[in-house]
mmCIF file with all atom_site columns, C-alpha atoms in Angstrom:
data_model
loop_
_atom_site.group_PDB
_atom_site.id
_atom_site.type_symbol
_atom_site.label_atom_id
_atom_site.label_alt_id
_atom_site.label_comp_id
_atom_site.label_asym_id
_atom_site.label_entity_id
_atom_site.label_seq_id
_atom_site.pdbx_PDB_ins_code
_atom_site.Cartn_x
_atom_site.Cartn_y
_atom_site.Cartn_z
_atom_site.occupancy
_atom_site.B_iso_or_equiv
_atom_site.pdbx_formal_charge
_atom_site.auth_seq_id
_atom_site.auth_comp_id
_atom_site.auth_asym_id
_atom_site.auth_atom_id
_atom_site.pdbx_PDB_model_num
ATOM 1   C CA . MET A 1 1   ? 112.382 73.892 87.906  1.00 69.00 ? 1   MET A CA 1
ATOM 2   C CA . PRO A 1 2   ? 114.091 73.950 84.460  1.00 71.00 ? 2   PRO A CA 1
ATOM 3   C CA . SER A 1 3   ? 112.196 72.284 81.601  1.00 73.00 ? 3   SER A CA 1
ATOM 4   C CA . LEU A 1 4   ? 113.229 68.846 80.361  1.00 75.00 ? 4   LEU A CA 1
ATOM 5   C CA . GLU A 1 5   ? 114.463 70.452 77.149  1.00 78.00 ? 5   GLU A CA 1
ATOM 6   C CA . THR A 1 6   ? 116.748 72.765 79.115  1.00 79.00 ? 6   THR A CA 1
ATOM 7   C CA . LEU A 1 7   ? 118.091 69.929 81.255  1.00 77.00 ? 7   LEU A CA 1
ATOM 8   C CA . ILE A 1 8   ? 118.775 67.547 78.403  1.00 81.00 ? 8   ILE A CA 1
ATOM 9   C CA . SER A 1 9   ? 120.141 69.976 75.835  1.00 83.00 ? 9   SER A CA 1
ATOM 10  C CA . PRO A 1 10  ? 123.813 69.862 77.022  1.00 85.00 ? 10  PRO A CA 1
ATOM 11  C CA . ILE A 1 11  ? 123.669 66.057 77.013  1.00 85.00 ? 11  ILE A CA 1
ATOM 12  C CA . ILE A 1 12  ? 122.148 65.842 73.538  1.00 85.00 ? 12  ILE A CA 1
ATOM 13  C CA . HIS A 1 13  ? 124.941 67.979 72.123  1.00 85.00 ? 13  HIS A CA 1
ATOM 14  C CA . SER A 1 14  ? 127.740 66.291 74.043  1.00 87.00 ? 14  SER A CA 1
ATOM 15  C CA . PRO A 1 15  ? 130.303 64.160 72.143  1.00 88.00 ? 15  PRO A CA 1
ATOM 16  C CA . GLN A 1 16  ? 129.907 61.703 75.031  1.00 88.00 ? 16  GLN A CA 1
ATOM 17  C CA . LEU A 1 17  ? 126.178 61.211 74.470  1.00 87.00 ? 17  LEU A CA 1
ATOM 18  C CA . ALA A 1 18  ? 126.545 57.464 73.894  1.00 91.00 ? 18  ALA A CA 1
ATOM 19  C CA . GLU A 1 19  ? 128.604 56.949 77.061  1.00 90.00 ? 19  GLU A CA 1
ATOM 20  C CA . ILE A 1 20  ? 126.232 59.134 79.091  1.00 90.00 ? 20  ILE A CA 1
ATOM 21  C CA . SER A 1 21  ? 123.259 57.192 77.759  1.00 91.00 ? 21  SER A CA 1
ATOM 22  C CA . GLN A 1 22  ? 124.844 53.879 78.751  1.00 93.00 ? 22  GLN A CA 1
ATOM 23  C CA . LEU A 1 23  ? 125.617 55.186 82.237  1.00 93.00 ? 23  LEU A CA 1
ATOM 24  C CA . ILE A 1 24  ? 122.057 56.438 82.703  1.00 92.00 ? 24  ILE A CA 1
ATOM 25  C CA . GLN A 1 25  ? 120.639 53.112 81.537  1.00 93.00 ? 25  GLN A CA 1
ATOM 26  C CA . GLN A 1 26  ? 122.919 51.164 83.868  1.00 94.00 ? 26  GLN A CA 1
ATOM 27  C CA . THR A 1 27  ? 121.905 53.411 86.753  1.00 93.00 ? 27  THR A CA 1
ATOM 28  C CA . LEU A 1 28  ? 118.210 52.908 86.003  1.00 93.00 ? 28  LEU A CA 1
ATOM 29  C CA . ASP A 1 29  ? 118.676 49.130 85.708  1.00 94.00 ? 29  ASP A CA 1
ATOM 30  C CA . ASP A 1 30  ? 120.462 49.025 89.064  1.00 94.00 ? 30  ASP A CA 1
ATOM 31  C CA . GLU A 1 31  ? 117.766 51.161 90.682  1.00 95.00 ? 31  GLU A CA 1
ATOM 32  C CA . ARG A 1 32  ? 115.024 48.958 89.245  1.00 94.00 ? 32  ARG A CA 1
ATOM 33  C CA . ARG A 1 33  ? 116.626 45.871 90.769  1.00 95.00 ? 33  ARG A CA 1
ATOM 34  C CA . LEU A 1 34  ? 117.076 47.563 94.145  1.00 95.00 ? 34  LEU A CA 1
ATOM 35  C CA . ARG A 1 35  ? 113.547 48.923 94.033  1.00 94.00 ? 35  ARG A CA 1
ATOM 36  C CA . ASN A 1 36  ? 112.108 45.454 93.446  1.00 94.00 ? 36  ASN A CA 1
ATOM 37  C CA . GLU A 1 37  ? 114.093 44.233 96.454  1.00 93.00 ? 37  GLU A CA 1
ATOM 38  C CA . PHE A 1 38  ? 112.702 47.159 98.448  1.00 93.00 ? 38  PHE A CA 1
ATOM 39  C CA . TYR A 1 39  ? 109.149 46.166 97.534  1.00 92.00 ? 39  TYR A CA 1
ATOM 40  C CA . ALA A 1 40  ? 109.810 42.544 98.467  1.00 90.00 ? 40  ALA A CA 1
ATOM 41  C CA . ASP A 1 41  ? 111.314 43.438 101.855 1.00 88.00 ? 41  ASP A CA 1
ATOM 42  C CA . MET A 1 42  ? 109.005 46.231 103.013 1.00 85.00 ? 42  MET A CA 1
ATOM 43  C CA . THR A 1 43  ? 106.544 45.535 105.817 1.00 82.00 ? 43  THR A CA 1
ATOM 44  C CA . PRO A 1 44  ? 103.663 47.565 107.302 1.00 77.00 ? 44  PRO A CA 1
ATOM 45  C CA . GLU A 1 45  ? 105.616 47.975 110.546 1.00 76.00 ? 45  GLU A CA 1
ATOM 46  C CA . LEU A 1 46  ? 108.442 50.004 109.014 1.00 78.00 ? 46  LEU A CA 1
ATOM 47  C CA . LYS A 1 47  ? 108.437 53.599 107.768 1.00 83.00 ? 47  LYS A CA 1
ATOM 48  C CA . ILE A 1 48  ? 110.813 53.429 104.835 1.00 89.00 ? 48  ILE A CA 1
ATOM 49  C CA . GLU A 1 49  ? 111.233 55.235 101.536 1.00 94.00 ? 49  GLU A CA 1
ATOM 50  C CA . PHE A 1 50  ? 113.124 54.551 98.325  1.00 94.00 ? 50  PHE A CA 1
ATOM 51  C CA . ILE A 1 51  ? 114.931 57.685 97.151  1.00 95.00 ? 51  ILE A CA 1
ATOM 52  C CA . GLU A 1 52  ? 117.398 57.832 94.257  1.00 92.00 ? 52  GLU A CA 1
ATOM 53  C CA . GLY A 1 53  ? 118.329 54.166 94.549  1.00 93.00 ? 53  GLY A CA 1
ATOM 54  C CA . GLU A 1 54  ? 118.668 54.086 98.325  1.00 93.00 ? 54  GLU A CA 1
ATOM 55  C CA . VAL A 1 55  ? 116.420 52.728 101.048 1.00 92.00 ? 55  VAL A CA 1
ATOM 56  C CA . VAL A 1 56  ? 115.813 55.443 103.650 1.00 91.00 ? 56  VAL A CA 1
ATOM 57  C CA . MET A 1 57  ? 114.645 54.244 107.063 1.00 86.00 ? 57  MET A CA 1
ATOM 58  C CA . HIS A 1 58  ? 113.088 56.762 109.440 1.00 84.00 ? 58  HIS A CA 1
ATOM 59  C CA . SER A 1 59  ? 113.833 56.918 113.142 1.00 78.00 ? 59  SER A CA 1
ATOM 60  C CA . PRO A 1 60  ? 111.059 57.461 115.718 1.00 81.00 ? 60  PRO A CA 1
ATOM 61  C CA . ALA A 1 61  ? 109.605 60.972 115.651 1.00 85.00 ? 61  ALA A CA 1
ATOM 62  C CA . ARG A 1 62  ? 109.614 63.520 118.458 1.00 91.00 ? 62  ARG A CA 1
ATOM 63  C CA . ASN A 1 63  ? 106.415 64.083 120.412 1.00 95.00 ? 63  ASN A CA 1
ATOM 64  C CA . VAL A 1 64  ? 105.744 67.499 118.859 1.00 95.00 ? 64  VAL A CA 1
ATOM 65  C CA . HIS A 1 65  ? 106.055 65.983 115.370 1.00 94.00 ? 65  HIS A CA 1
ATOM 66  C CA . LEU A 1 66  ? 103.554 63.258 116.263 1.00 95.00 ? 66  LEU A CA 1
ATOM 67  C CA . ASP A 1 67  ? 101.067 65.735 117.754 1.00 97.00 ? 67  ASP A CA 1
ATOM 68  C CA . VAL A 1 68  ? 101.136 68.107 114.788 1.00 97.00 ? 68  VAL A CA 1
ATOM 69  C CA . THR A 1 69  ? 100.793 65.233 112.326 1.00 97.00 ? 69  THR A CA 1
ATOM 70  C CA . VAL A 1 70  ? 97.759  63.860 114.152 1.00 97.00 ? 70  VAL A CA 1
ATOM 71  C CA . TRP A 1 71  ? 96.105  67.290 114.425 1.00 98.00 ? 71  TRP A CA 1
ATOM 72  C CA . ILE A 1 72  ? 96.471  67.922 110.689 1.00 98.00 ? 72  ILE A CA 1
ATOM 73  C CA . LEU A 1 73  ? 95.338  64.394 109.859 1.00 98.00 ? 73  LEU A CA 1
ATOM 74  C CA . LYS A 1 74  ? 92.207  64.699 112.022 1.00 97.00 ? 74  LYS A CA 1
ATOM 75  C CA . LEU A 1 75  ? 91.125  67.935 110.394 1.00 98.00 ? 75  LEU A CA 1
ATOM 76  C CA . LEU A 1 76  ? 91.675  66.793 106.820 1.00 98.00 ? 76  LEU A CA 1
ATOM 77  C CA . HIS A 1 77  ? 90.284  63.300 107.385 1.00 97.00 ? 77  HIS A CA 1
ATOM 78  C CA . THR A 1 78  ? 87.152  64.636 109.062 1.00 97.00 ? 78  THR A CA 1
ATOM 79  C CA . TYR A 1 79  ? 86.451  67.289 106.432 1.00 97.00 ? 79  TYR A CA 1
ATOM 80  C CA . VAL A 1 80  ? 87.083  65.003 103.462 1.00 97.00 ? 80  VAL A CA 1
ATOM 81  C CA . GLY A 1 81  ? 84.964  62.261 105.024 1.00 96.00 ? 81  GLY A CA 1
ATOM 82  C CA . ILE A 1 82  ? 82.005  64.540 105.745 1.00 95.00 ? 82  ILE A CA 1
ATOM 83  C CA . HIS A 1 83  ? 81.969  65.965 102.237 1.00 95.00 ? 83  HIS A CA 1
ATOM 84  C CA . GLN A 1 84  ? 82.931  62.716 100.465 1.00 96.00 ? 84  GLN A CA 1
ATOM 85  C CA . LEU A 1 85  ? 85.826  64.361 98.668  1.00 97.00 ? 85  LEU A CA 1
ATOM 86  C CA . GLY A 1 86  ? 88.111  61.347 98.346  1.00 97.00 ? 86  GLY A CA 1
ATOM 87  C CA . GLU A 1 87  ? 90.567  59.756 100.780 1.00 97.00 ? 87  GLU A CA 1
ATOM 88  C CA . VAL A 1 88  ? 93.112  60.979 103.334 1.00 98.00 ? 88  VAL A CA 1
ATOM 89  C CA . LYS A 1 89  ? 95.930  58.675 104.449 1.00 97.00 ? 89  LYS A CA 1
ATOM 90  C CA . SER A 1 90  ? 98.722  58.903 107.013 1.00 92.00 ? 90  SER A CA 1
ATOM 91  C CA . GLU A 1 91  ? 102.453 58.218 107.104 1.00 78.00 ? 91  GLU A CA 1
ATOM 92  C CA . LYS A 1 92  ? 102.462 54.479 106.301 1.00 86.00 ? 92  LYS A CA 1
ATOM 93  C CA . CYS A 1 93  ? 100.939 55.198 102.872 1.00 94.00 ? 93  CYS A CA 1
ATOM 94  C CA . LEU A 1 94  ? 103.624 54.448 100.254 1.00 95.00 ? 94  LEU A CA 1
ATOM 95  C CA . VAL A 1 95  ? 103.121 56.731 97.246  1.00 97.00 ? 95  VAL A CA 1
ATOM 96  C CA . VAL A 1 96  ? 104.866 55.666 94.045  1.00 97.00 ? 96  VAL A CA 1
ATOM 97  C CA . PHE A 1 97  ? 106.563 58.164 91.732  1.00 97.00 ? 97  PHE A CA 1
ATOM 98  C CA . PRO A 1 98  ? 108.386 57.227 88.495  1.00 95.00 ? 98  PRO A CA 1
ATOM 99  C CA . ARG A 1 99  ? 111.751 56.949 90.257  1.00 95.00 ? 99  ARG A CA 1
ATOM 100 C CA . ASN A 1 100 ? 111.111 57.228 93.996  1.00 97.00 ? 100 ASN A CA 1
ATOM 101 C CA . ASP A 1 101 ? 108.756 55.947 96.690  1.00 96.00 ? 101 ASP A CA 1
ATOM 102 C CA . TYR A 1 102 ? 107.736 58.102 99.654  1.00 96.00 ? 102 TYR A CA 1
ATOM 103 C CA . GLU A 1 103 ? 105.723 57.784 102.857 1.00 95.00 ? 103 GLU A CA 1
ATOM 104 C CA . PRO A 1 104 ? 104.636 61.379 103.572 1.00 96.00 ? 104 PRO A CA 1
ATOM 105 C CA . ASP A 1 105 ? 103.089 62.305 106.901 1.00 96.00 ? 105 ASP A CA 1
ATOM 106 C CA . VAL A 1 106 ? 99.667  63.001 105.365 1.00 98.00 ? 106 VAL A CA 1
ATOM 107 C CA . VAL A 1 107 ? 98.356  62.643 101.805 1.00 98.00 ? 107 VAL A CA 1
ATOM 108 C CA . TYR A 1 108 ? 95.048  63.377 100.086 1.00 98.00 ? 108 TYR A CA 1
ATOM 109 C CA . PHE A 1 109 ? 93.617  61.632 97.021  1.00 98.00 ? 109 PHE A CA 1
ATOM 110 C CA . SER A 1 110 ? 90.809  63.161 94.973  1.00 97.00 ? 110 SER A CA 1
ATOM 111 C CA . PRO A 1 111 ? 87.665  61.060 94.374  1.00 96.00 ? 111 PRO A CA 1
ATOM 112 C CA . ALA A 1 112 ? 88.948  59.986 90.959  1.00 95.00 ? 112 ALA A CA 1
ATOM 113 C CA . LYS A 1 113 ? 92.151  58.552 92.431  1.00 96.00 ? 113 LYS A CA 1
ATOM 114 C CA . ALA A 1 114 ? 90.441  57.225 95.560  1.00 96.00 ? 114 ALA A CA 1
ATOM 115 C CA . GLN A 1 115 ? 88.146  55.065 93.428  1.00 94.00 ? 115 GLN A CA 1
ATOM 116 C CA . GLY A 1 116 ? 91.131  52.970 92.383  1.00 93.00 ? 116 GLY A CA 1
ATOM 117 C CA . LEU A 1 117 ? 92.186  52.122 95.952  1.00 94.00 ? 117 LEU A CA 1
ATOM 118 C CA . GLN A 1 118 ? 91.485  48.600 97.171  1.00 93.00 ? 118 GLN A CA 1
ATOM 119 C CA . ALA A 1 119 ? 91.571  46.994 100.615 1.00 93.00 ? 119 ALA A CA 1
ATOM 120 C CA . ASP A 1 120 ? 94.911  45.352 99.841  1.00 91.00 ? 120 ASP A CA 1
ATOM 121 C CA . THR A 1 121 ? 96.545  48.357 98.137  1.00 93.00 ? 121 THR A CA 1
ATOM 122 C CA . MET A 1 122 ? 100.123 48.868 99.380  1.00 91.00 ? 122 MET A CA 1
ATOM 123 C CA . LYS A 1 123 ? 101.489 51.029 96.555  1.00 94.00 ? 123 LYS A CA 1
ATOM 124 C CA . PHE A 1 124 ? 99.458  54.203 96.149  1.00 97.00 ? 124 PHE A CA 1
ATOM 125 C CA . PRO A 1 125 ? 99.256  56.656 93.231  1.00 97.00 ? 125 PRO A CA 1
ATOM 126 C CA . ILE A 1 126 ? 100.681 60.164 93.227  1.00 98.00 ? 126 ILE A CA 1
ATOM 127 C CA . PRO A 1 127 ? 98.622  62.229 95.706  1.00 98.00 ? 127 PRO A CA 1
ATOM 128 C CA . ASP A 1 128 ? 96.872  65.494 94.951  1.00 98.00 ? 128 ASP A CA 1
ATOM 129 C CA . LEU A 1 129 ? 97.966  67.023 98.282  1.00 98.00 ? 129 LEU A CA 1
ATOM 130 C CA . VAL A 1 130 ? 101.038 66.140 100.355 1.00 98.00 ? 130 VAL A CA 1
ATOM 131 C CA . VAL A 1 131 ? 101.825 67.264 103.912 1.00 98.00 ? 131 VAL A CA 1
ATOM 132 C CA . GLU A 1 132 ? 105.292 66.831 105.418 1.00 97.00 ? 132 GLU A CA 1
ATOM 133 C CA . VAL A 1 133 ? 106.052 67.754 109.026 1.00 96.00 ? 133 VAL A CA 1
ATOM 134 C CA . LEU A 1 134 ? 109.723 68.635 109.159 1.00 94.00 ? 134 LEU A CA 1
ATOM 135 C CA . SER A 1 135 ? 112.353 66.925 111.275 1.00 88.00 ? 135 SER A CA 1
ATOM 136 C CA . GLU A 1 136 ? 116.119 67.320 111.291 1.00 84.00 ? 136 GLU A CA 1
ATOM 137 C CA . SER A 1 137 ? 116.582 64.016 109.483 1.00 82.00 ? 137 SER A CA 1
ATOM 138 C CA . THR A 1 138 ? 113.992 64.664 106.742 1.00 85.00 ? 138 THR A CA 1
ATOM 139 C CA . GLU A 1 139 ? 114.110 68.400 106.006 1.00 92.00 ? 139 GLU A CA 1
ATOM 140 C CA . GLN A 1 140 ? 116.748 68.119 103.279 1.00 92.00 ? 140 GLN A CA 1
ATOM 141 C CA . HIS A 1 141 ? 114.646 65.604 101.362 1.00 93.00 ? 141 HIS A CA 1
ATOM 142 C CA . ASP A 1 142 ? 111.350 67.398 102.102 1.00 94.00 ? 142 ASP A CA 1
ATOM 143 C CA . ARG A 1 143 ? 112.653 70.653 100.645 1.00 95.00 ? 143 ARG A CA 1
ATOM 144 C CA . GLY A 1 144 ? 114.873 69.028 98.026  1.00 95.00 ? 144 GLY A CA 1
ATOM 145 C CA . VAL A 1 145 ? 114.248 65.874 96.020  1.00 96.00 ? 145 VAL A CA 1
ATOM 146 C CA . LYS A 1 146 ? 110.671 65.480 97.246  1.00 97.00 ? 146 LYS A CA 1
ATOM 147 C CA . PHE A 1 147 ? 109.733 69.033 96.335  1.00 97.00 ? 147 PHE A CA 1
ATOM 148 C CA . GLU A 1 148 ? 111.256 68.569 92.877  1.00 96.00 ? 148 GLU A CA 1
ATOM 149 C CA . ASP A 1 149 ? 109.501 65.215 92.418  1.00 97.00 ? 149 ASP A CA 1
ATOM 150 C CA . PHE A 1 150 ? 106.139 66.560 93.548  1.00 98.00 ? 150 PHE A CA 1
ATOM 151 C CA . GLU A 1 151 ? 106.519 69.550 91.237  1.00 97.00 ? 151 GLU A CA 1
ATOM 152 C CA . ALA A 1 152 ? 107.546 67.450 88.245  1.00 95.00 ? 152 ALA A CA 1
ATOM 153 C CA . HIS A 1 153 ? 104.856 64.796 88.601  1.00 96.00 ? 153 HIS A CA 1
ATOM 154 C CA . GLY A 1 154 ? 101.582 66.572 89.193  1.00 96.00 ? 154 GLY A CA 1
ATOM 155 C CA . VAL A 1 155 ? 101.119 67.059 92.933  1.00 98.00 ? 155 VAL A CA 1
ATOM 156 C CA . LEU A 1 156 ? 98.676  69.957 93.144  1.00 98.00 ? 156 LEU A CA 1
ATOM 157 C CA . GLU A 1 157 ? 99.453  71.226 96.635  1.00 98.00 ? 157 GLU A CA 1
ATOM 158 C CA . TYR A 1 158 ? 102.240 70.742 99.172  1.00 98.00 ? 158 TYR A CA 1
ATOM 159 C CA . TRP A 1 159 ? 102.307 71.843 102.802 1.00 98.00 ? 159 TRP A CA 1
ATOM 160 C CA . ILE A 1 160 ? 105.658 71.966 104.589 1.00 98.00 ? 160 ILE A CA 1
ATOM 161 C CA . VAL A 1 161 ? 104.994 72.214 108.312 1.00 98.00 ? 161 VAL A CA 1
ATOM 162 C CA . ASP A 1 162 ? 107.608 73.264 110.858 1.00 97.00 ? 162 ASP A CA 1
ATOM 163 C CA . ALA A 1 163 ? 106.322 71.904 114.160 1.00 96.00 ? 163 ALA A CA 1
ATOM 164 C CA . GLU A 1 164 ? 109.062 73.562 116.197 1.00 95.00 ? 164 GLU A CA 1
ATOM 165 C CA . ALA A 1 165 ? 108.640 77.069 114.757 1.00 96.00 ? 165 ALA A CA 1
ATOM 166 C CA . GLN A 1 166 ? 104.870 76.527 114.317 1.00 97.00 ? 166 GLN A CA 1
ATOM 167 C CA . ILE A 1 167 ? 104.881 77.711 110.712 1.00 97.00 ? 167 ILE A CA 1
ATOM 168 C CA . VAL A 1 168 ? 103.145 76.225 107.683 1.00 98.00 ? 168 VAL A CA 1
ATOM 169 C CA . GLU A 1 169 ? 104.253 76.837 104.103 1.00 98.00 ? 169 GLU A CA 1
ATOM 170 C CA . GLN A 1 170 ? 101.544 76.243 101.499 1.00 98.00 ? 170 GLN A CA 1
ATOM 171 C CA . TYR A 1 171 ? 102.688 75.630 97.929  1.00 98.00 ? 171 TYR A CA 1
ATOM 172 C CA . VAL A 1 172 ? 100.116 75.380 95.135  1.00 98.00 ? 172 VAL A CA 1
ATOM 173 C CA . ARG A 1 173 ? 100.462 74.429 91.496  1.00 97.00 ? 173 ARG A CA 1
ATOM 174 C CA . GLN A 1 174 ? 100.550 77.152 88.899  1.00 96.00 ? 174 GLN A CA 1
ATOM 175 C CA . GLY A 1 175 ? 101.209 75.580 85.530  1.00 93.00 ? 175 GLY A CA 1
ATOM 176 C CA . GLU A 1 176 ? 104.336 73.436 85.814  1.00 91.00 ? 176 GLU A CA 1
ATOM 177 C CA . THR A 1 177 ? 105.541 74.737 89.186  1.00 95.00 ? 177 THR A CA 1
ATOM 178 C CA . LEU A 1 178 ? 104.600 74.673 92.859  1.00 97.00 ? 178 LEU A CA 1
ATOM 179 C CA . ASN A 1 179 ? 104.603 78.259 94.096  1.00 97.00 ? 179 ASN A CA 1
ATOM 180 C CA . LEU A 1 180 ? 104.480 79.568 97.648  1.00 98.00 ? 180 LEU A CA 1
ATOM 181 C CA . LYS A 1 181 ? 100.996 80.875 98.425  1.00 98.00 ? 181 LYS A CA 1
ATOM 182 C CA . MET A 1 182 ? 101.294 81.320 102.173 1.00 97.00 ? 182 MET A CA 1
ATOM 183 C CA . LYS A 1 183 ? 103.910 81.054 104.920 1.00 98.00 ? 183 LYS A CA 1
ATOM 184 C CA . SER A 1 184 ? 102.510 81.844 108.344 1.00 97.00 ? 184 SER A CA 1
ATOM 185 C CA . SER A 1 185 ? 101.957 80.796 111.940 1.00 96.00 ? 185 SER A CA 1
ATOM 186 C CA . THR A 1 186 ? 98.566  82.553 112.091 1.00 95.00 ? 186 THR A CA 1
ATOM 187 C CA . GLY A 1 187 ? 95.564  83.276 109.906 1.00 96.00 ? 187 GLY A CA 1
ATOM 188 C CA . GLU A 1 188 ? 93.585  80.989 107.662 1.00 97.00 ? 188 GLU A CA 1
ATOM 189 C CA . LEU A 1 189 ? 94.866  78.311 105.346 1.00 97.00 ? 189 LEU A CA 1
ATOM 190 C CA . ARG A 1 190 ? 92.595  77.799 102.329 1.00 97.00 ? 190 ARG A CA 1
ATOM 191 C CA . SER A 1 191 ? 93.299  74.696 100.333 1.00 98.00 ? 191 SER A CA 1
ATOM 192 C CA . GLU A 1 192 ? 93.025  74.990 96.560  1.00 97.00 ? 192 GLU A CA 1
ATOM 193 C CA . THR A 1 193 ? 92.917  71.194 96.211  1.00 98.00 ? 193 THR A CA 1
ATOM 194 C CA . VAL A 1 194 ? 90.553  70.040 98.976  1.00 98.00 ? 194 VAL A CA 1
ATOM 195 C CA . LEU A 1 195 ? 87.464  71.951 97.897  1.00 95.00 ? 195 LEU A CA 1
ATOM 196 C CA . GLY A 1 196 ? 86.197  74.302 100.599 1.00 95.00 ? 196 GLY A CA 1
ATOM 197 C CA . PHE A 1 197 ? 88.719  73.321 103.269 1.00 97.00 ? 197 PHE A CA 1
ATOM 198 C CA . VAL A 1 198 ? 89.530  76.393 105.356 1.00 96.00 ? 198 VAL A CA 1
ATOM 199 C CA . VAL A 1 199 ? 91.206  76.171 108.762 1.00 96.00 ? 199 VAL A CA 1
ATOM 200 C CA . ASN A 1 200 ? 92.917  78.384 111.309 1.00 97.00 ? 200 ASN A CA 1
ATOM 201 C CA . VAL A 1 201 ? 96.644  77.661 111.127 1.00 98.00 ? 201 VAL A CA 1
ATOM 202 C CA . ARG A 1 202 ? 96.794  77.589 114.935 1.00 98.00 ? 202 ARG A CA 1
ATOM 203 C CA . ALA A 1 203 ? 94.704  74.412 114.795 1.00 98.00 ? 203 ALA A CA 1
ATOM 204 C CA . PHE A 1 204 ? 97.793  72.642 113.432 1.00 98.00 ? 204 PHE A CA 1
ATOM 205 C CA . PHE A 1 205 ? 99.869  73.506 116.493 1.00 98.00 ? 205 PHE A CA 1
ATOM 206 C CA . ASP A 1 206 ? 97.586  73.755 119.531 1.00 97.00 ? 206 ASP A CA 1
ATOM 207 C CA . ALA A 1 207 ? 95.380  71.032 121.036 1.00 97.00 ? 207 ALA A CA 1
ATOM 208 C CA . GLN A 1 208 ? 92.559  73.363 122.086 1.00 97.00 ? 208 GLN A CA 1
ATOM 209 C CA . GLU A 1 209 ? 92.548  75.228 118.774 1.00 97.00 ? 209 GLU A CA 1
ATOM 210 C CA . ASN A 1 210 ? 92.447  71.867 117.031 1.00 97.00 ? 210 ASN A CA 1
ATOM 211 C CA . LEU A 1 211 ? 89.354  70.872 118.994 1.00 97.00 ? 211 LEU A CA 1
ATOM 212 C CA . VAL A 1 212 ? 87.673  74.178 118.170 1.00 96.00 ? 212 VAL A CA 1
ATOM 213 C CA . ALA A 1 213 ? 88.357  73.686 114.464 1.00 96.00 ? 213 ALA A CA 1
ATOM 214 C CA . LEU A 1 214 ? 87.252  70.049 114.612 1.00 96.00 ? 214 LEU A CA 1
ATOM 215 C CA . ARG A 1 215 ? 83.955  70.998 116.252 1.00 95.00 ? 215 ARG A CA 1
ATOM 216 C CA . ALA A 1 216 ? 83.414  73.626 113.565 1.00 93.00 ? 216 ALA A CA 1
ATOM 217 C CA . LEU A 1 217 ? 83.949  71.032 110.859 1.00 91.00 ? 217 LEU A CA 1
ATOM 218 C CA . LEU A 1 218 ? 81.449  68.736 112.590 1.00 89.00 ? 218 LEU A CA 1
ATOM 219 C CA . GLY A 1 219 ? 78.955  71.572 112.928 1.00 83.00 ? 219 GLY A CA 1
ATOM 220 C CA . GLY A 1 220 ? 79.053  71.528 116.733 1.00 58.00 ? 220 GLY A CA 1
#
């Protein structure tokens, strides 16, 4: 992603700087108003996100998407719970970024961030790890604005999971960018954010492999 200096330089030197500034401010004011309405209207029953000034409602997911999400959630939730490494949440967890609000399929918060969560928390901080299971309706955002937002605002690790192709892409932070560390349907995934978490990728896509990995995490 280009630096802020690179992005803003053409605007700073434009003769239309004042007009551009006014337009940006008006856009931000409009988005702030719409975002407040979004917060007022949202309910726990709906899976909705606020992206670039628009409310995005998600349709019901396919069975394979639901299975893969649950299998990943079980493994992360179990491991993090056993080792007291923070908190893992699922898709109804609204994470708040400076401009946008997302409800990823799975998120992980380090102990430092987890300490700030309360029983009535509905707006969560930026996660340390985000997992998105792709669907036709979400892939553009998952690979586009979300990736850029996660990269720009400190997400340490991002897994993009293709349930249909049974492939996981693991992106990890290196300086200011999220770089691809692994893209595979086999082998081991080693998280750089959830300390010590190592799992067979097949456990994300197969019920029996998931049980094997879960038993290993439980020491059984």
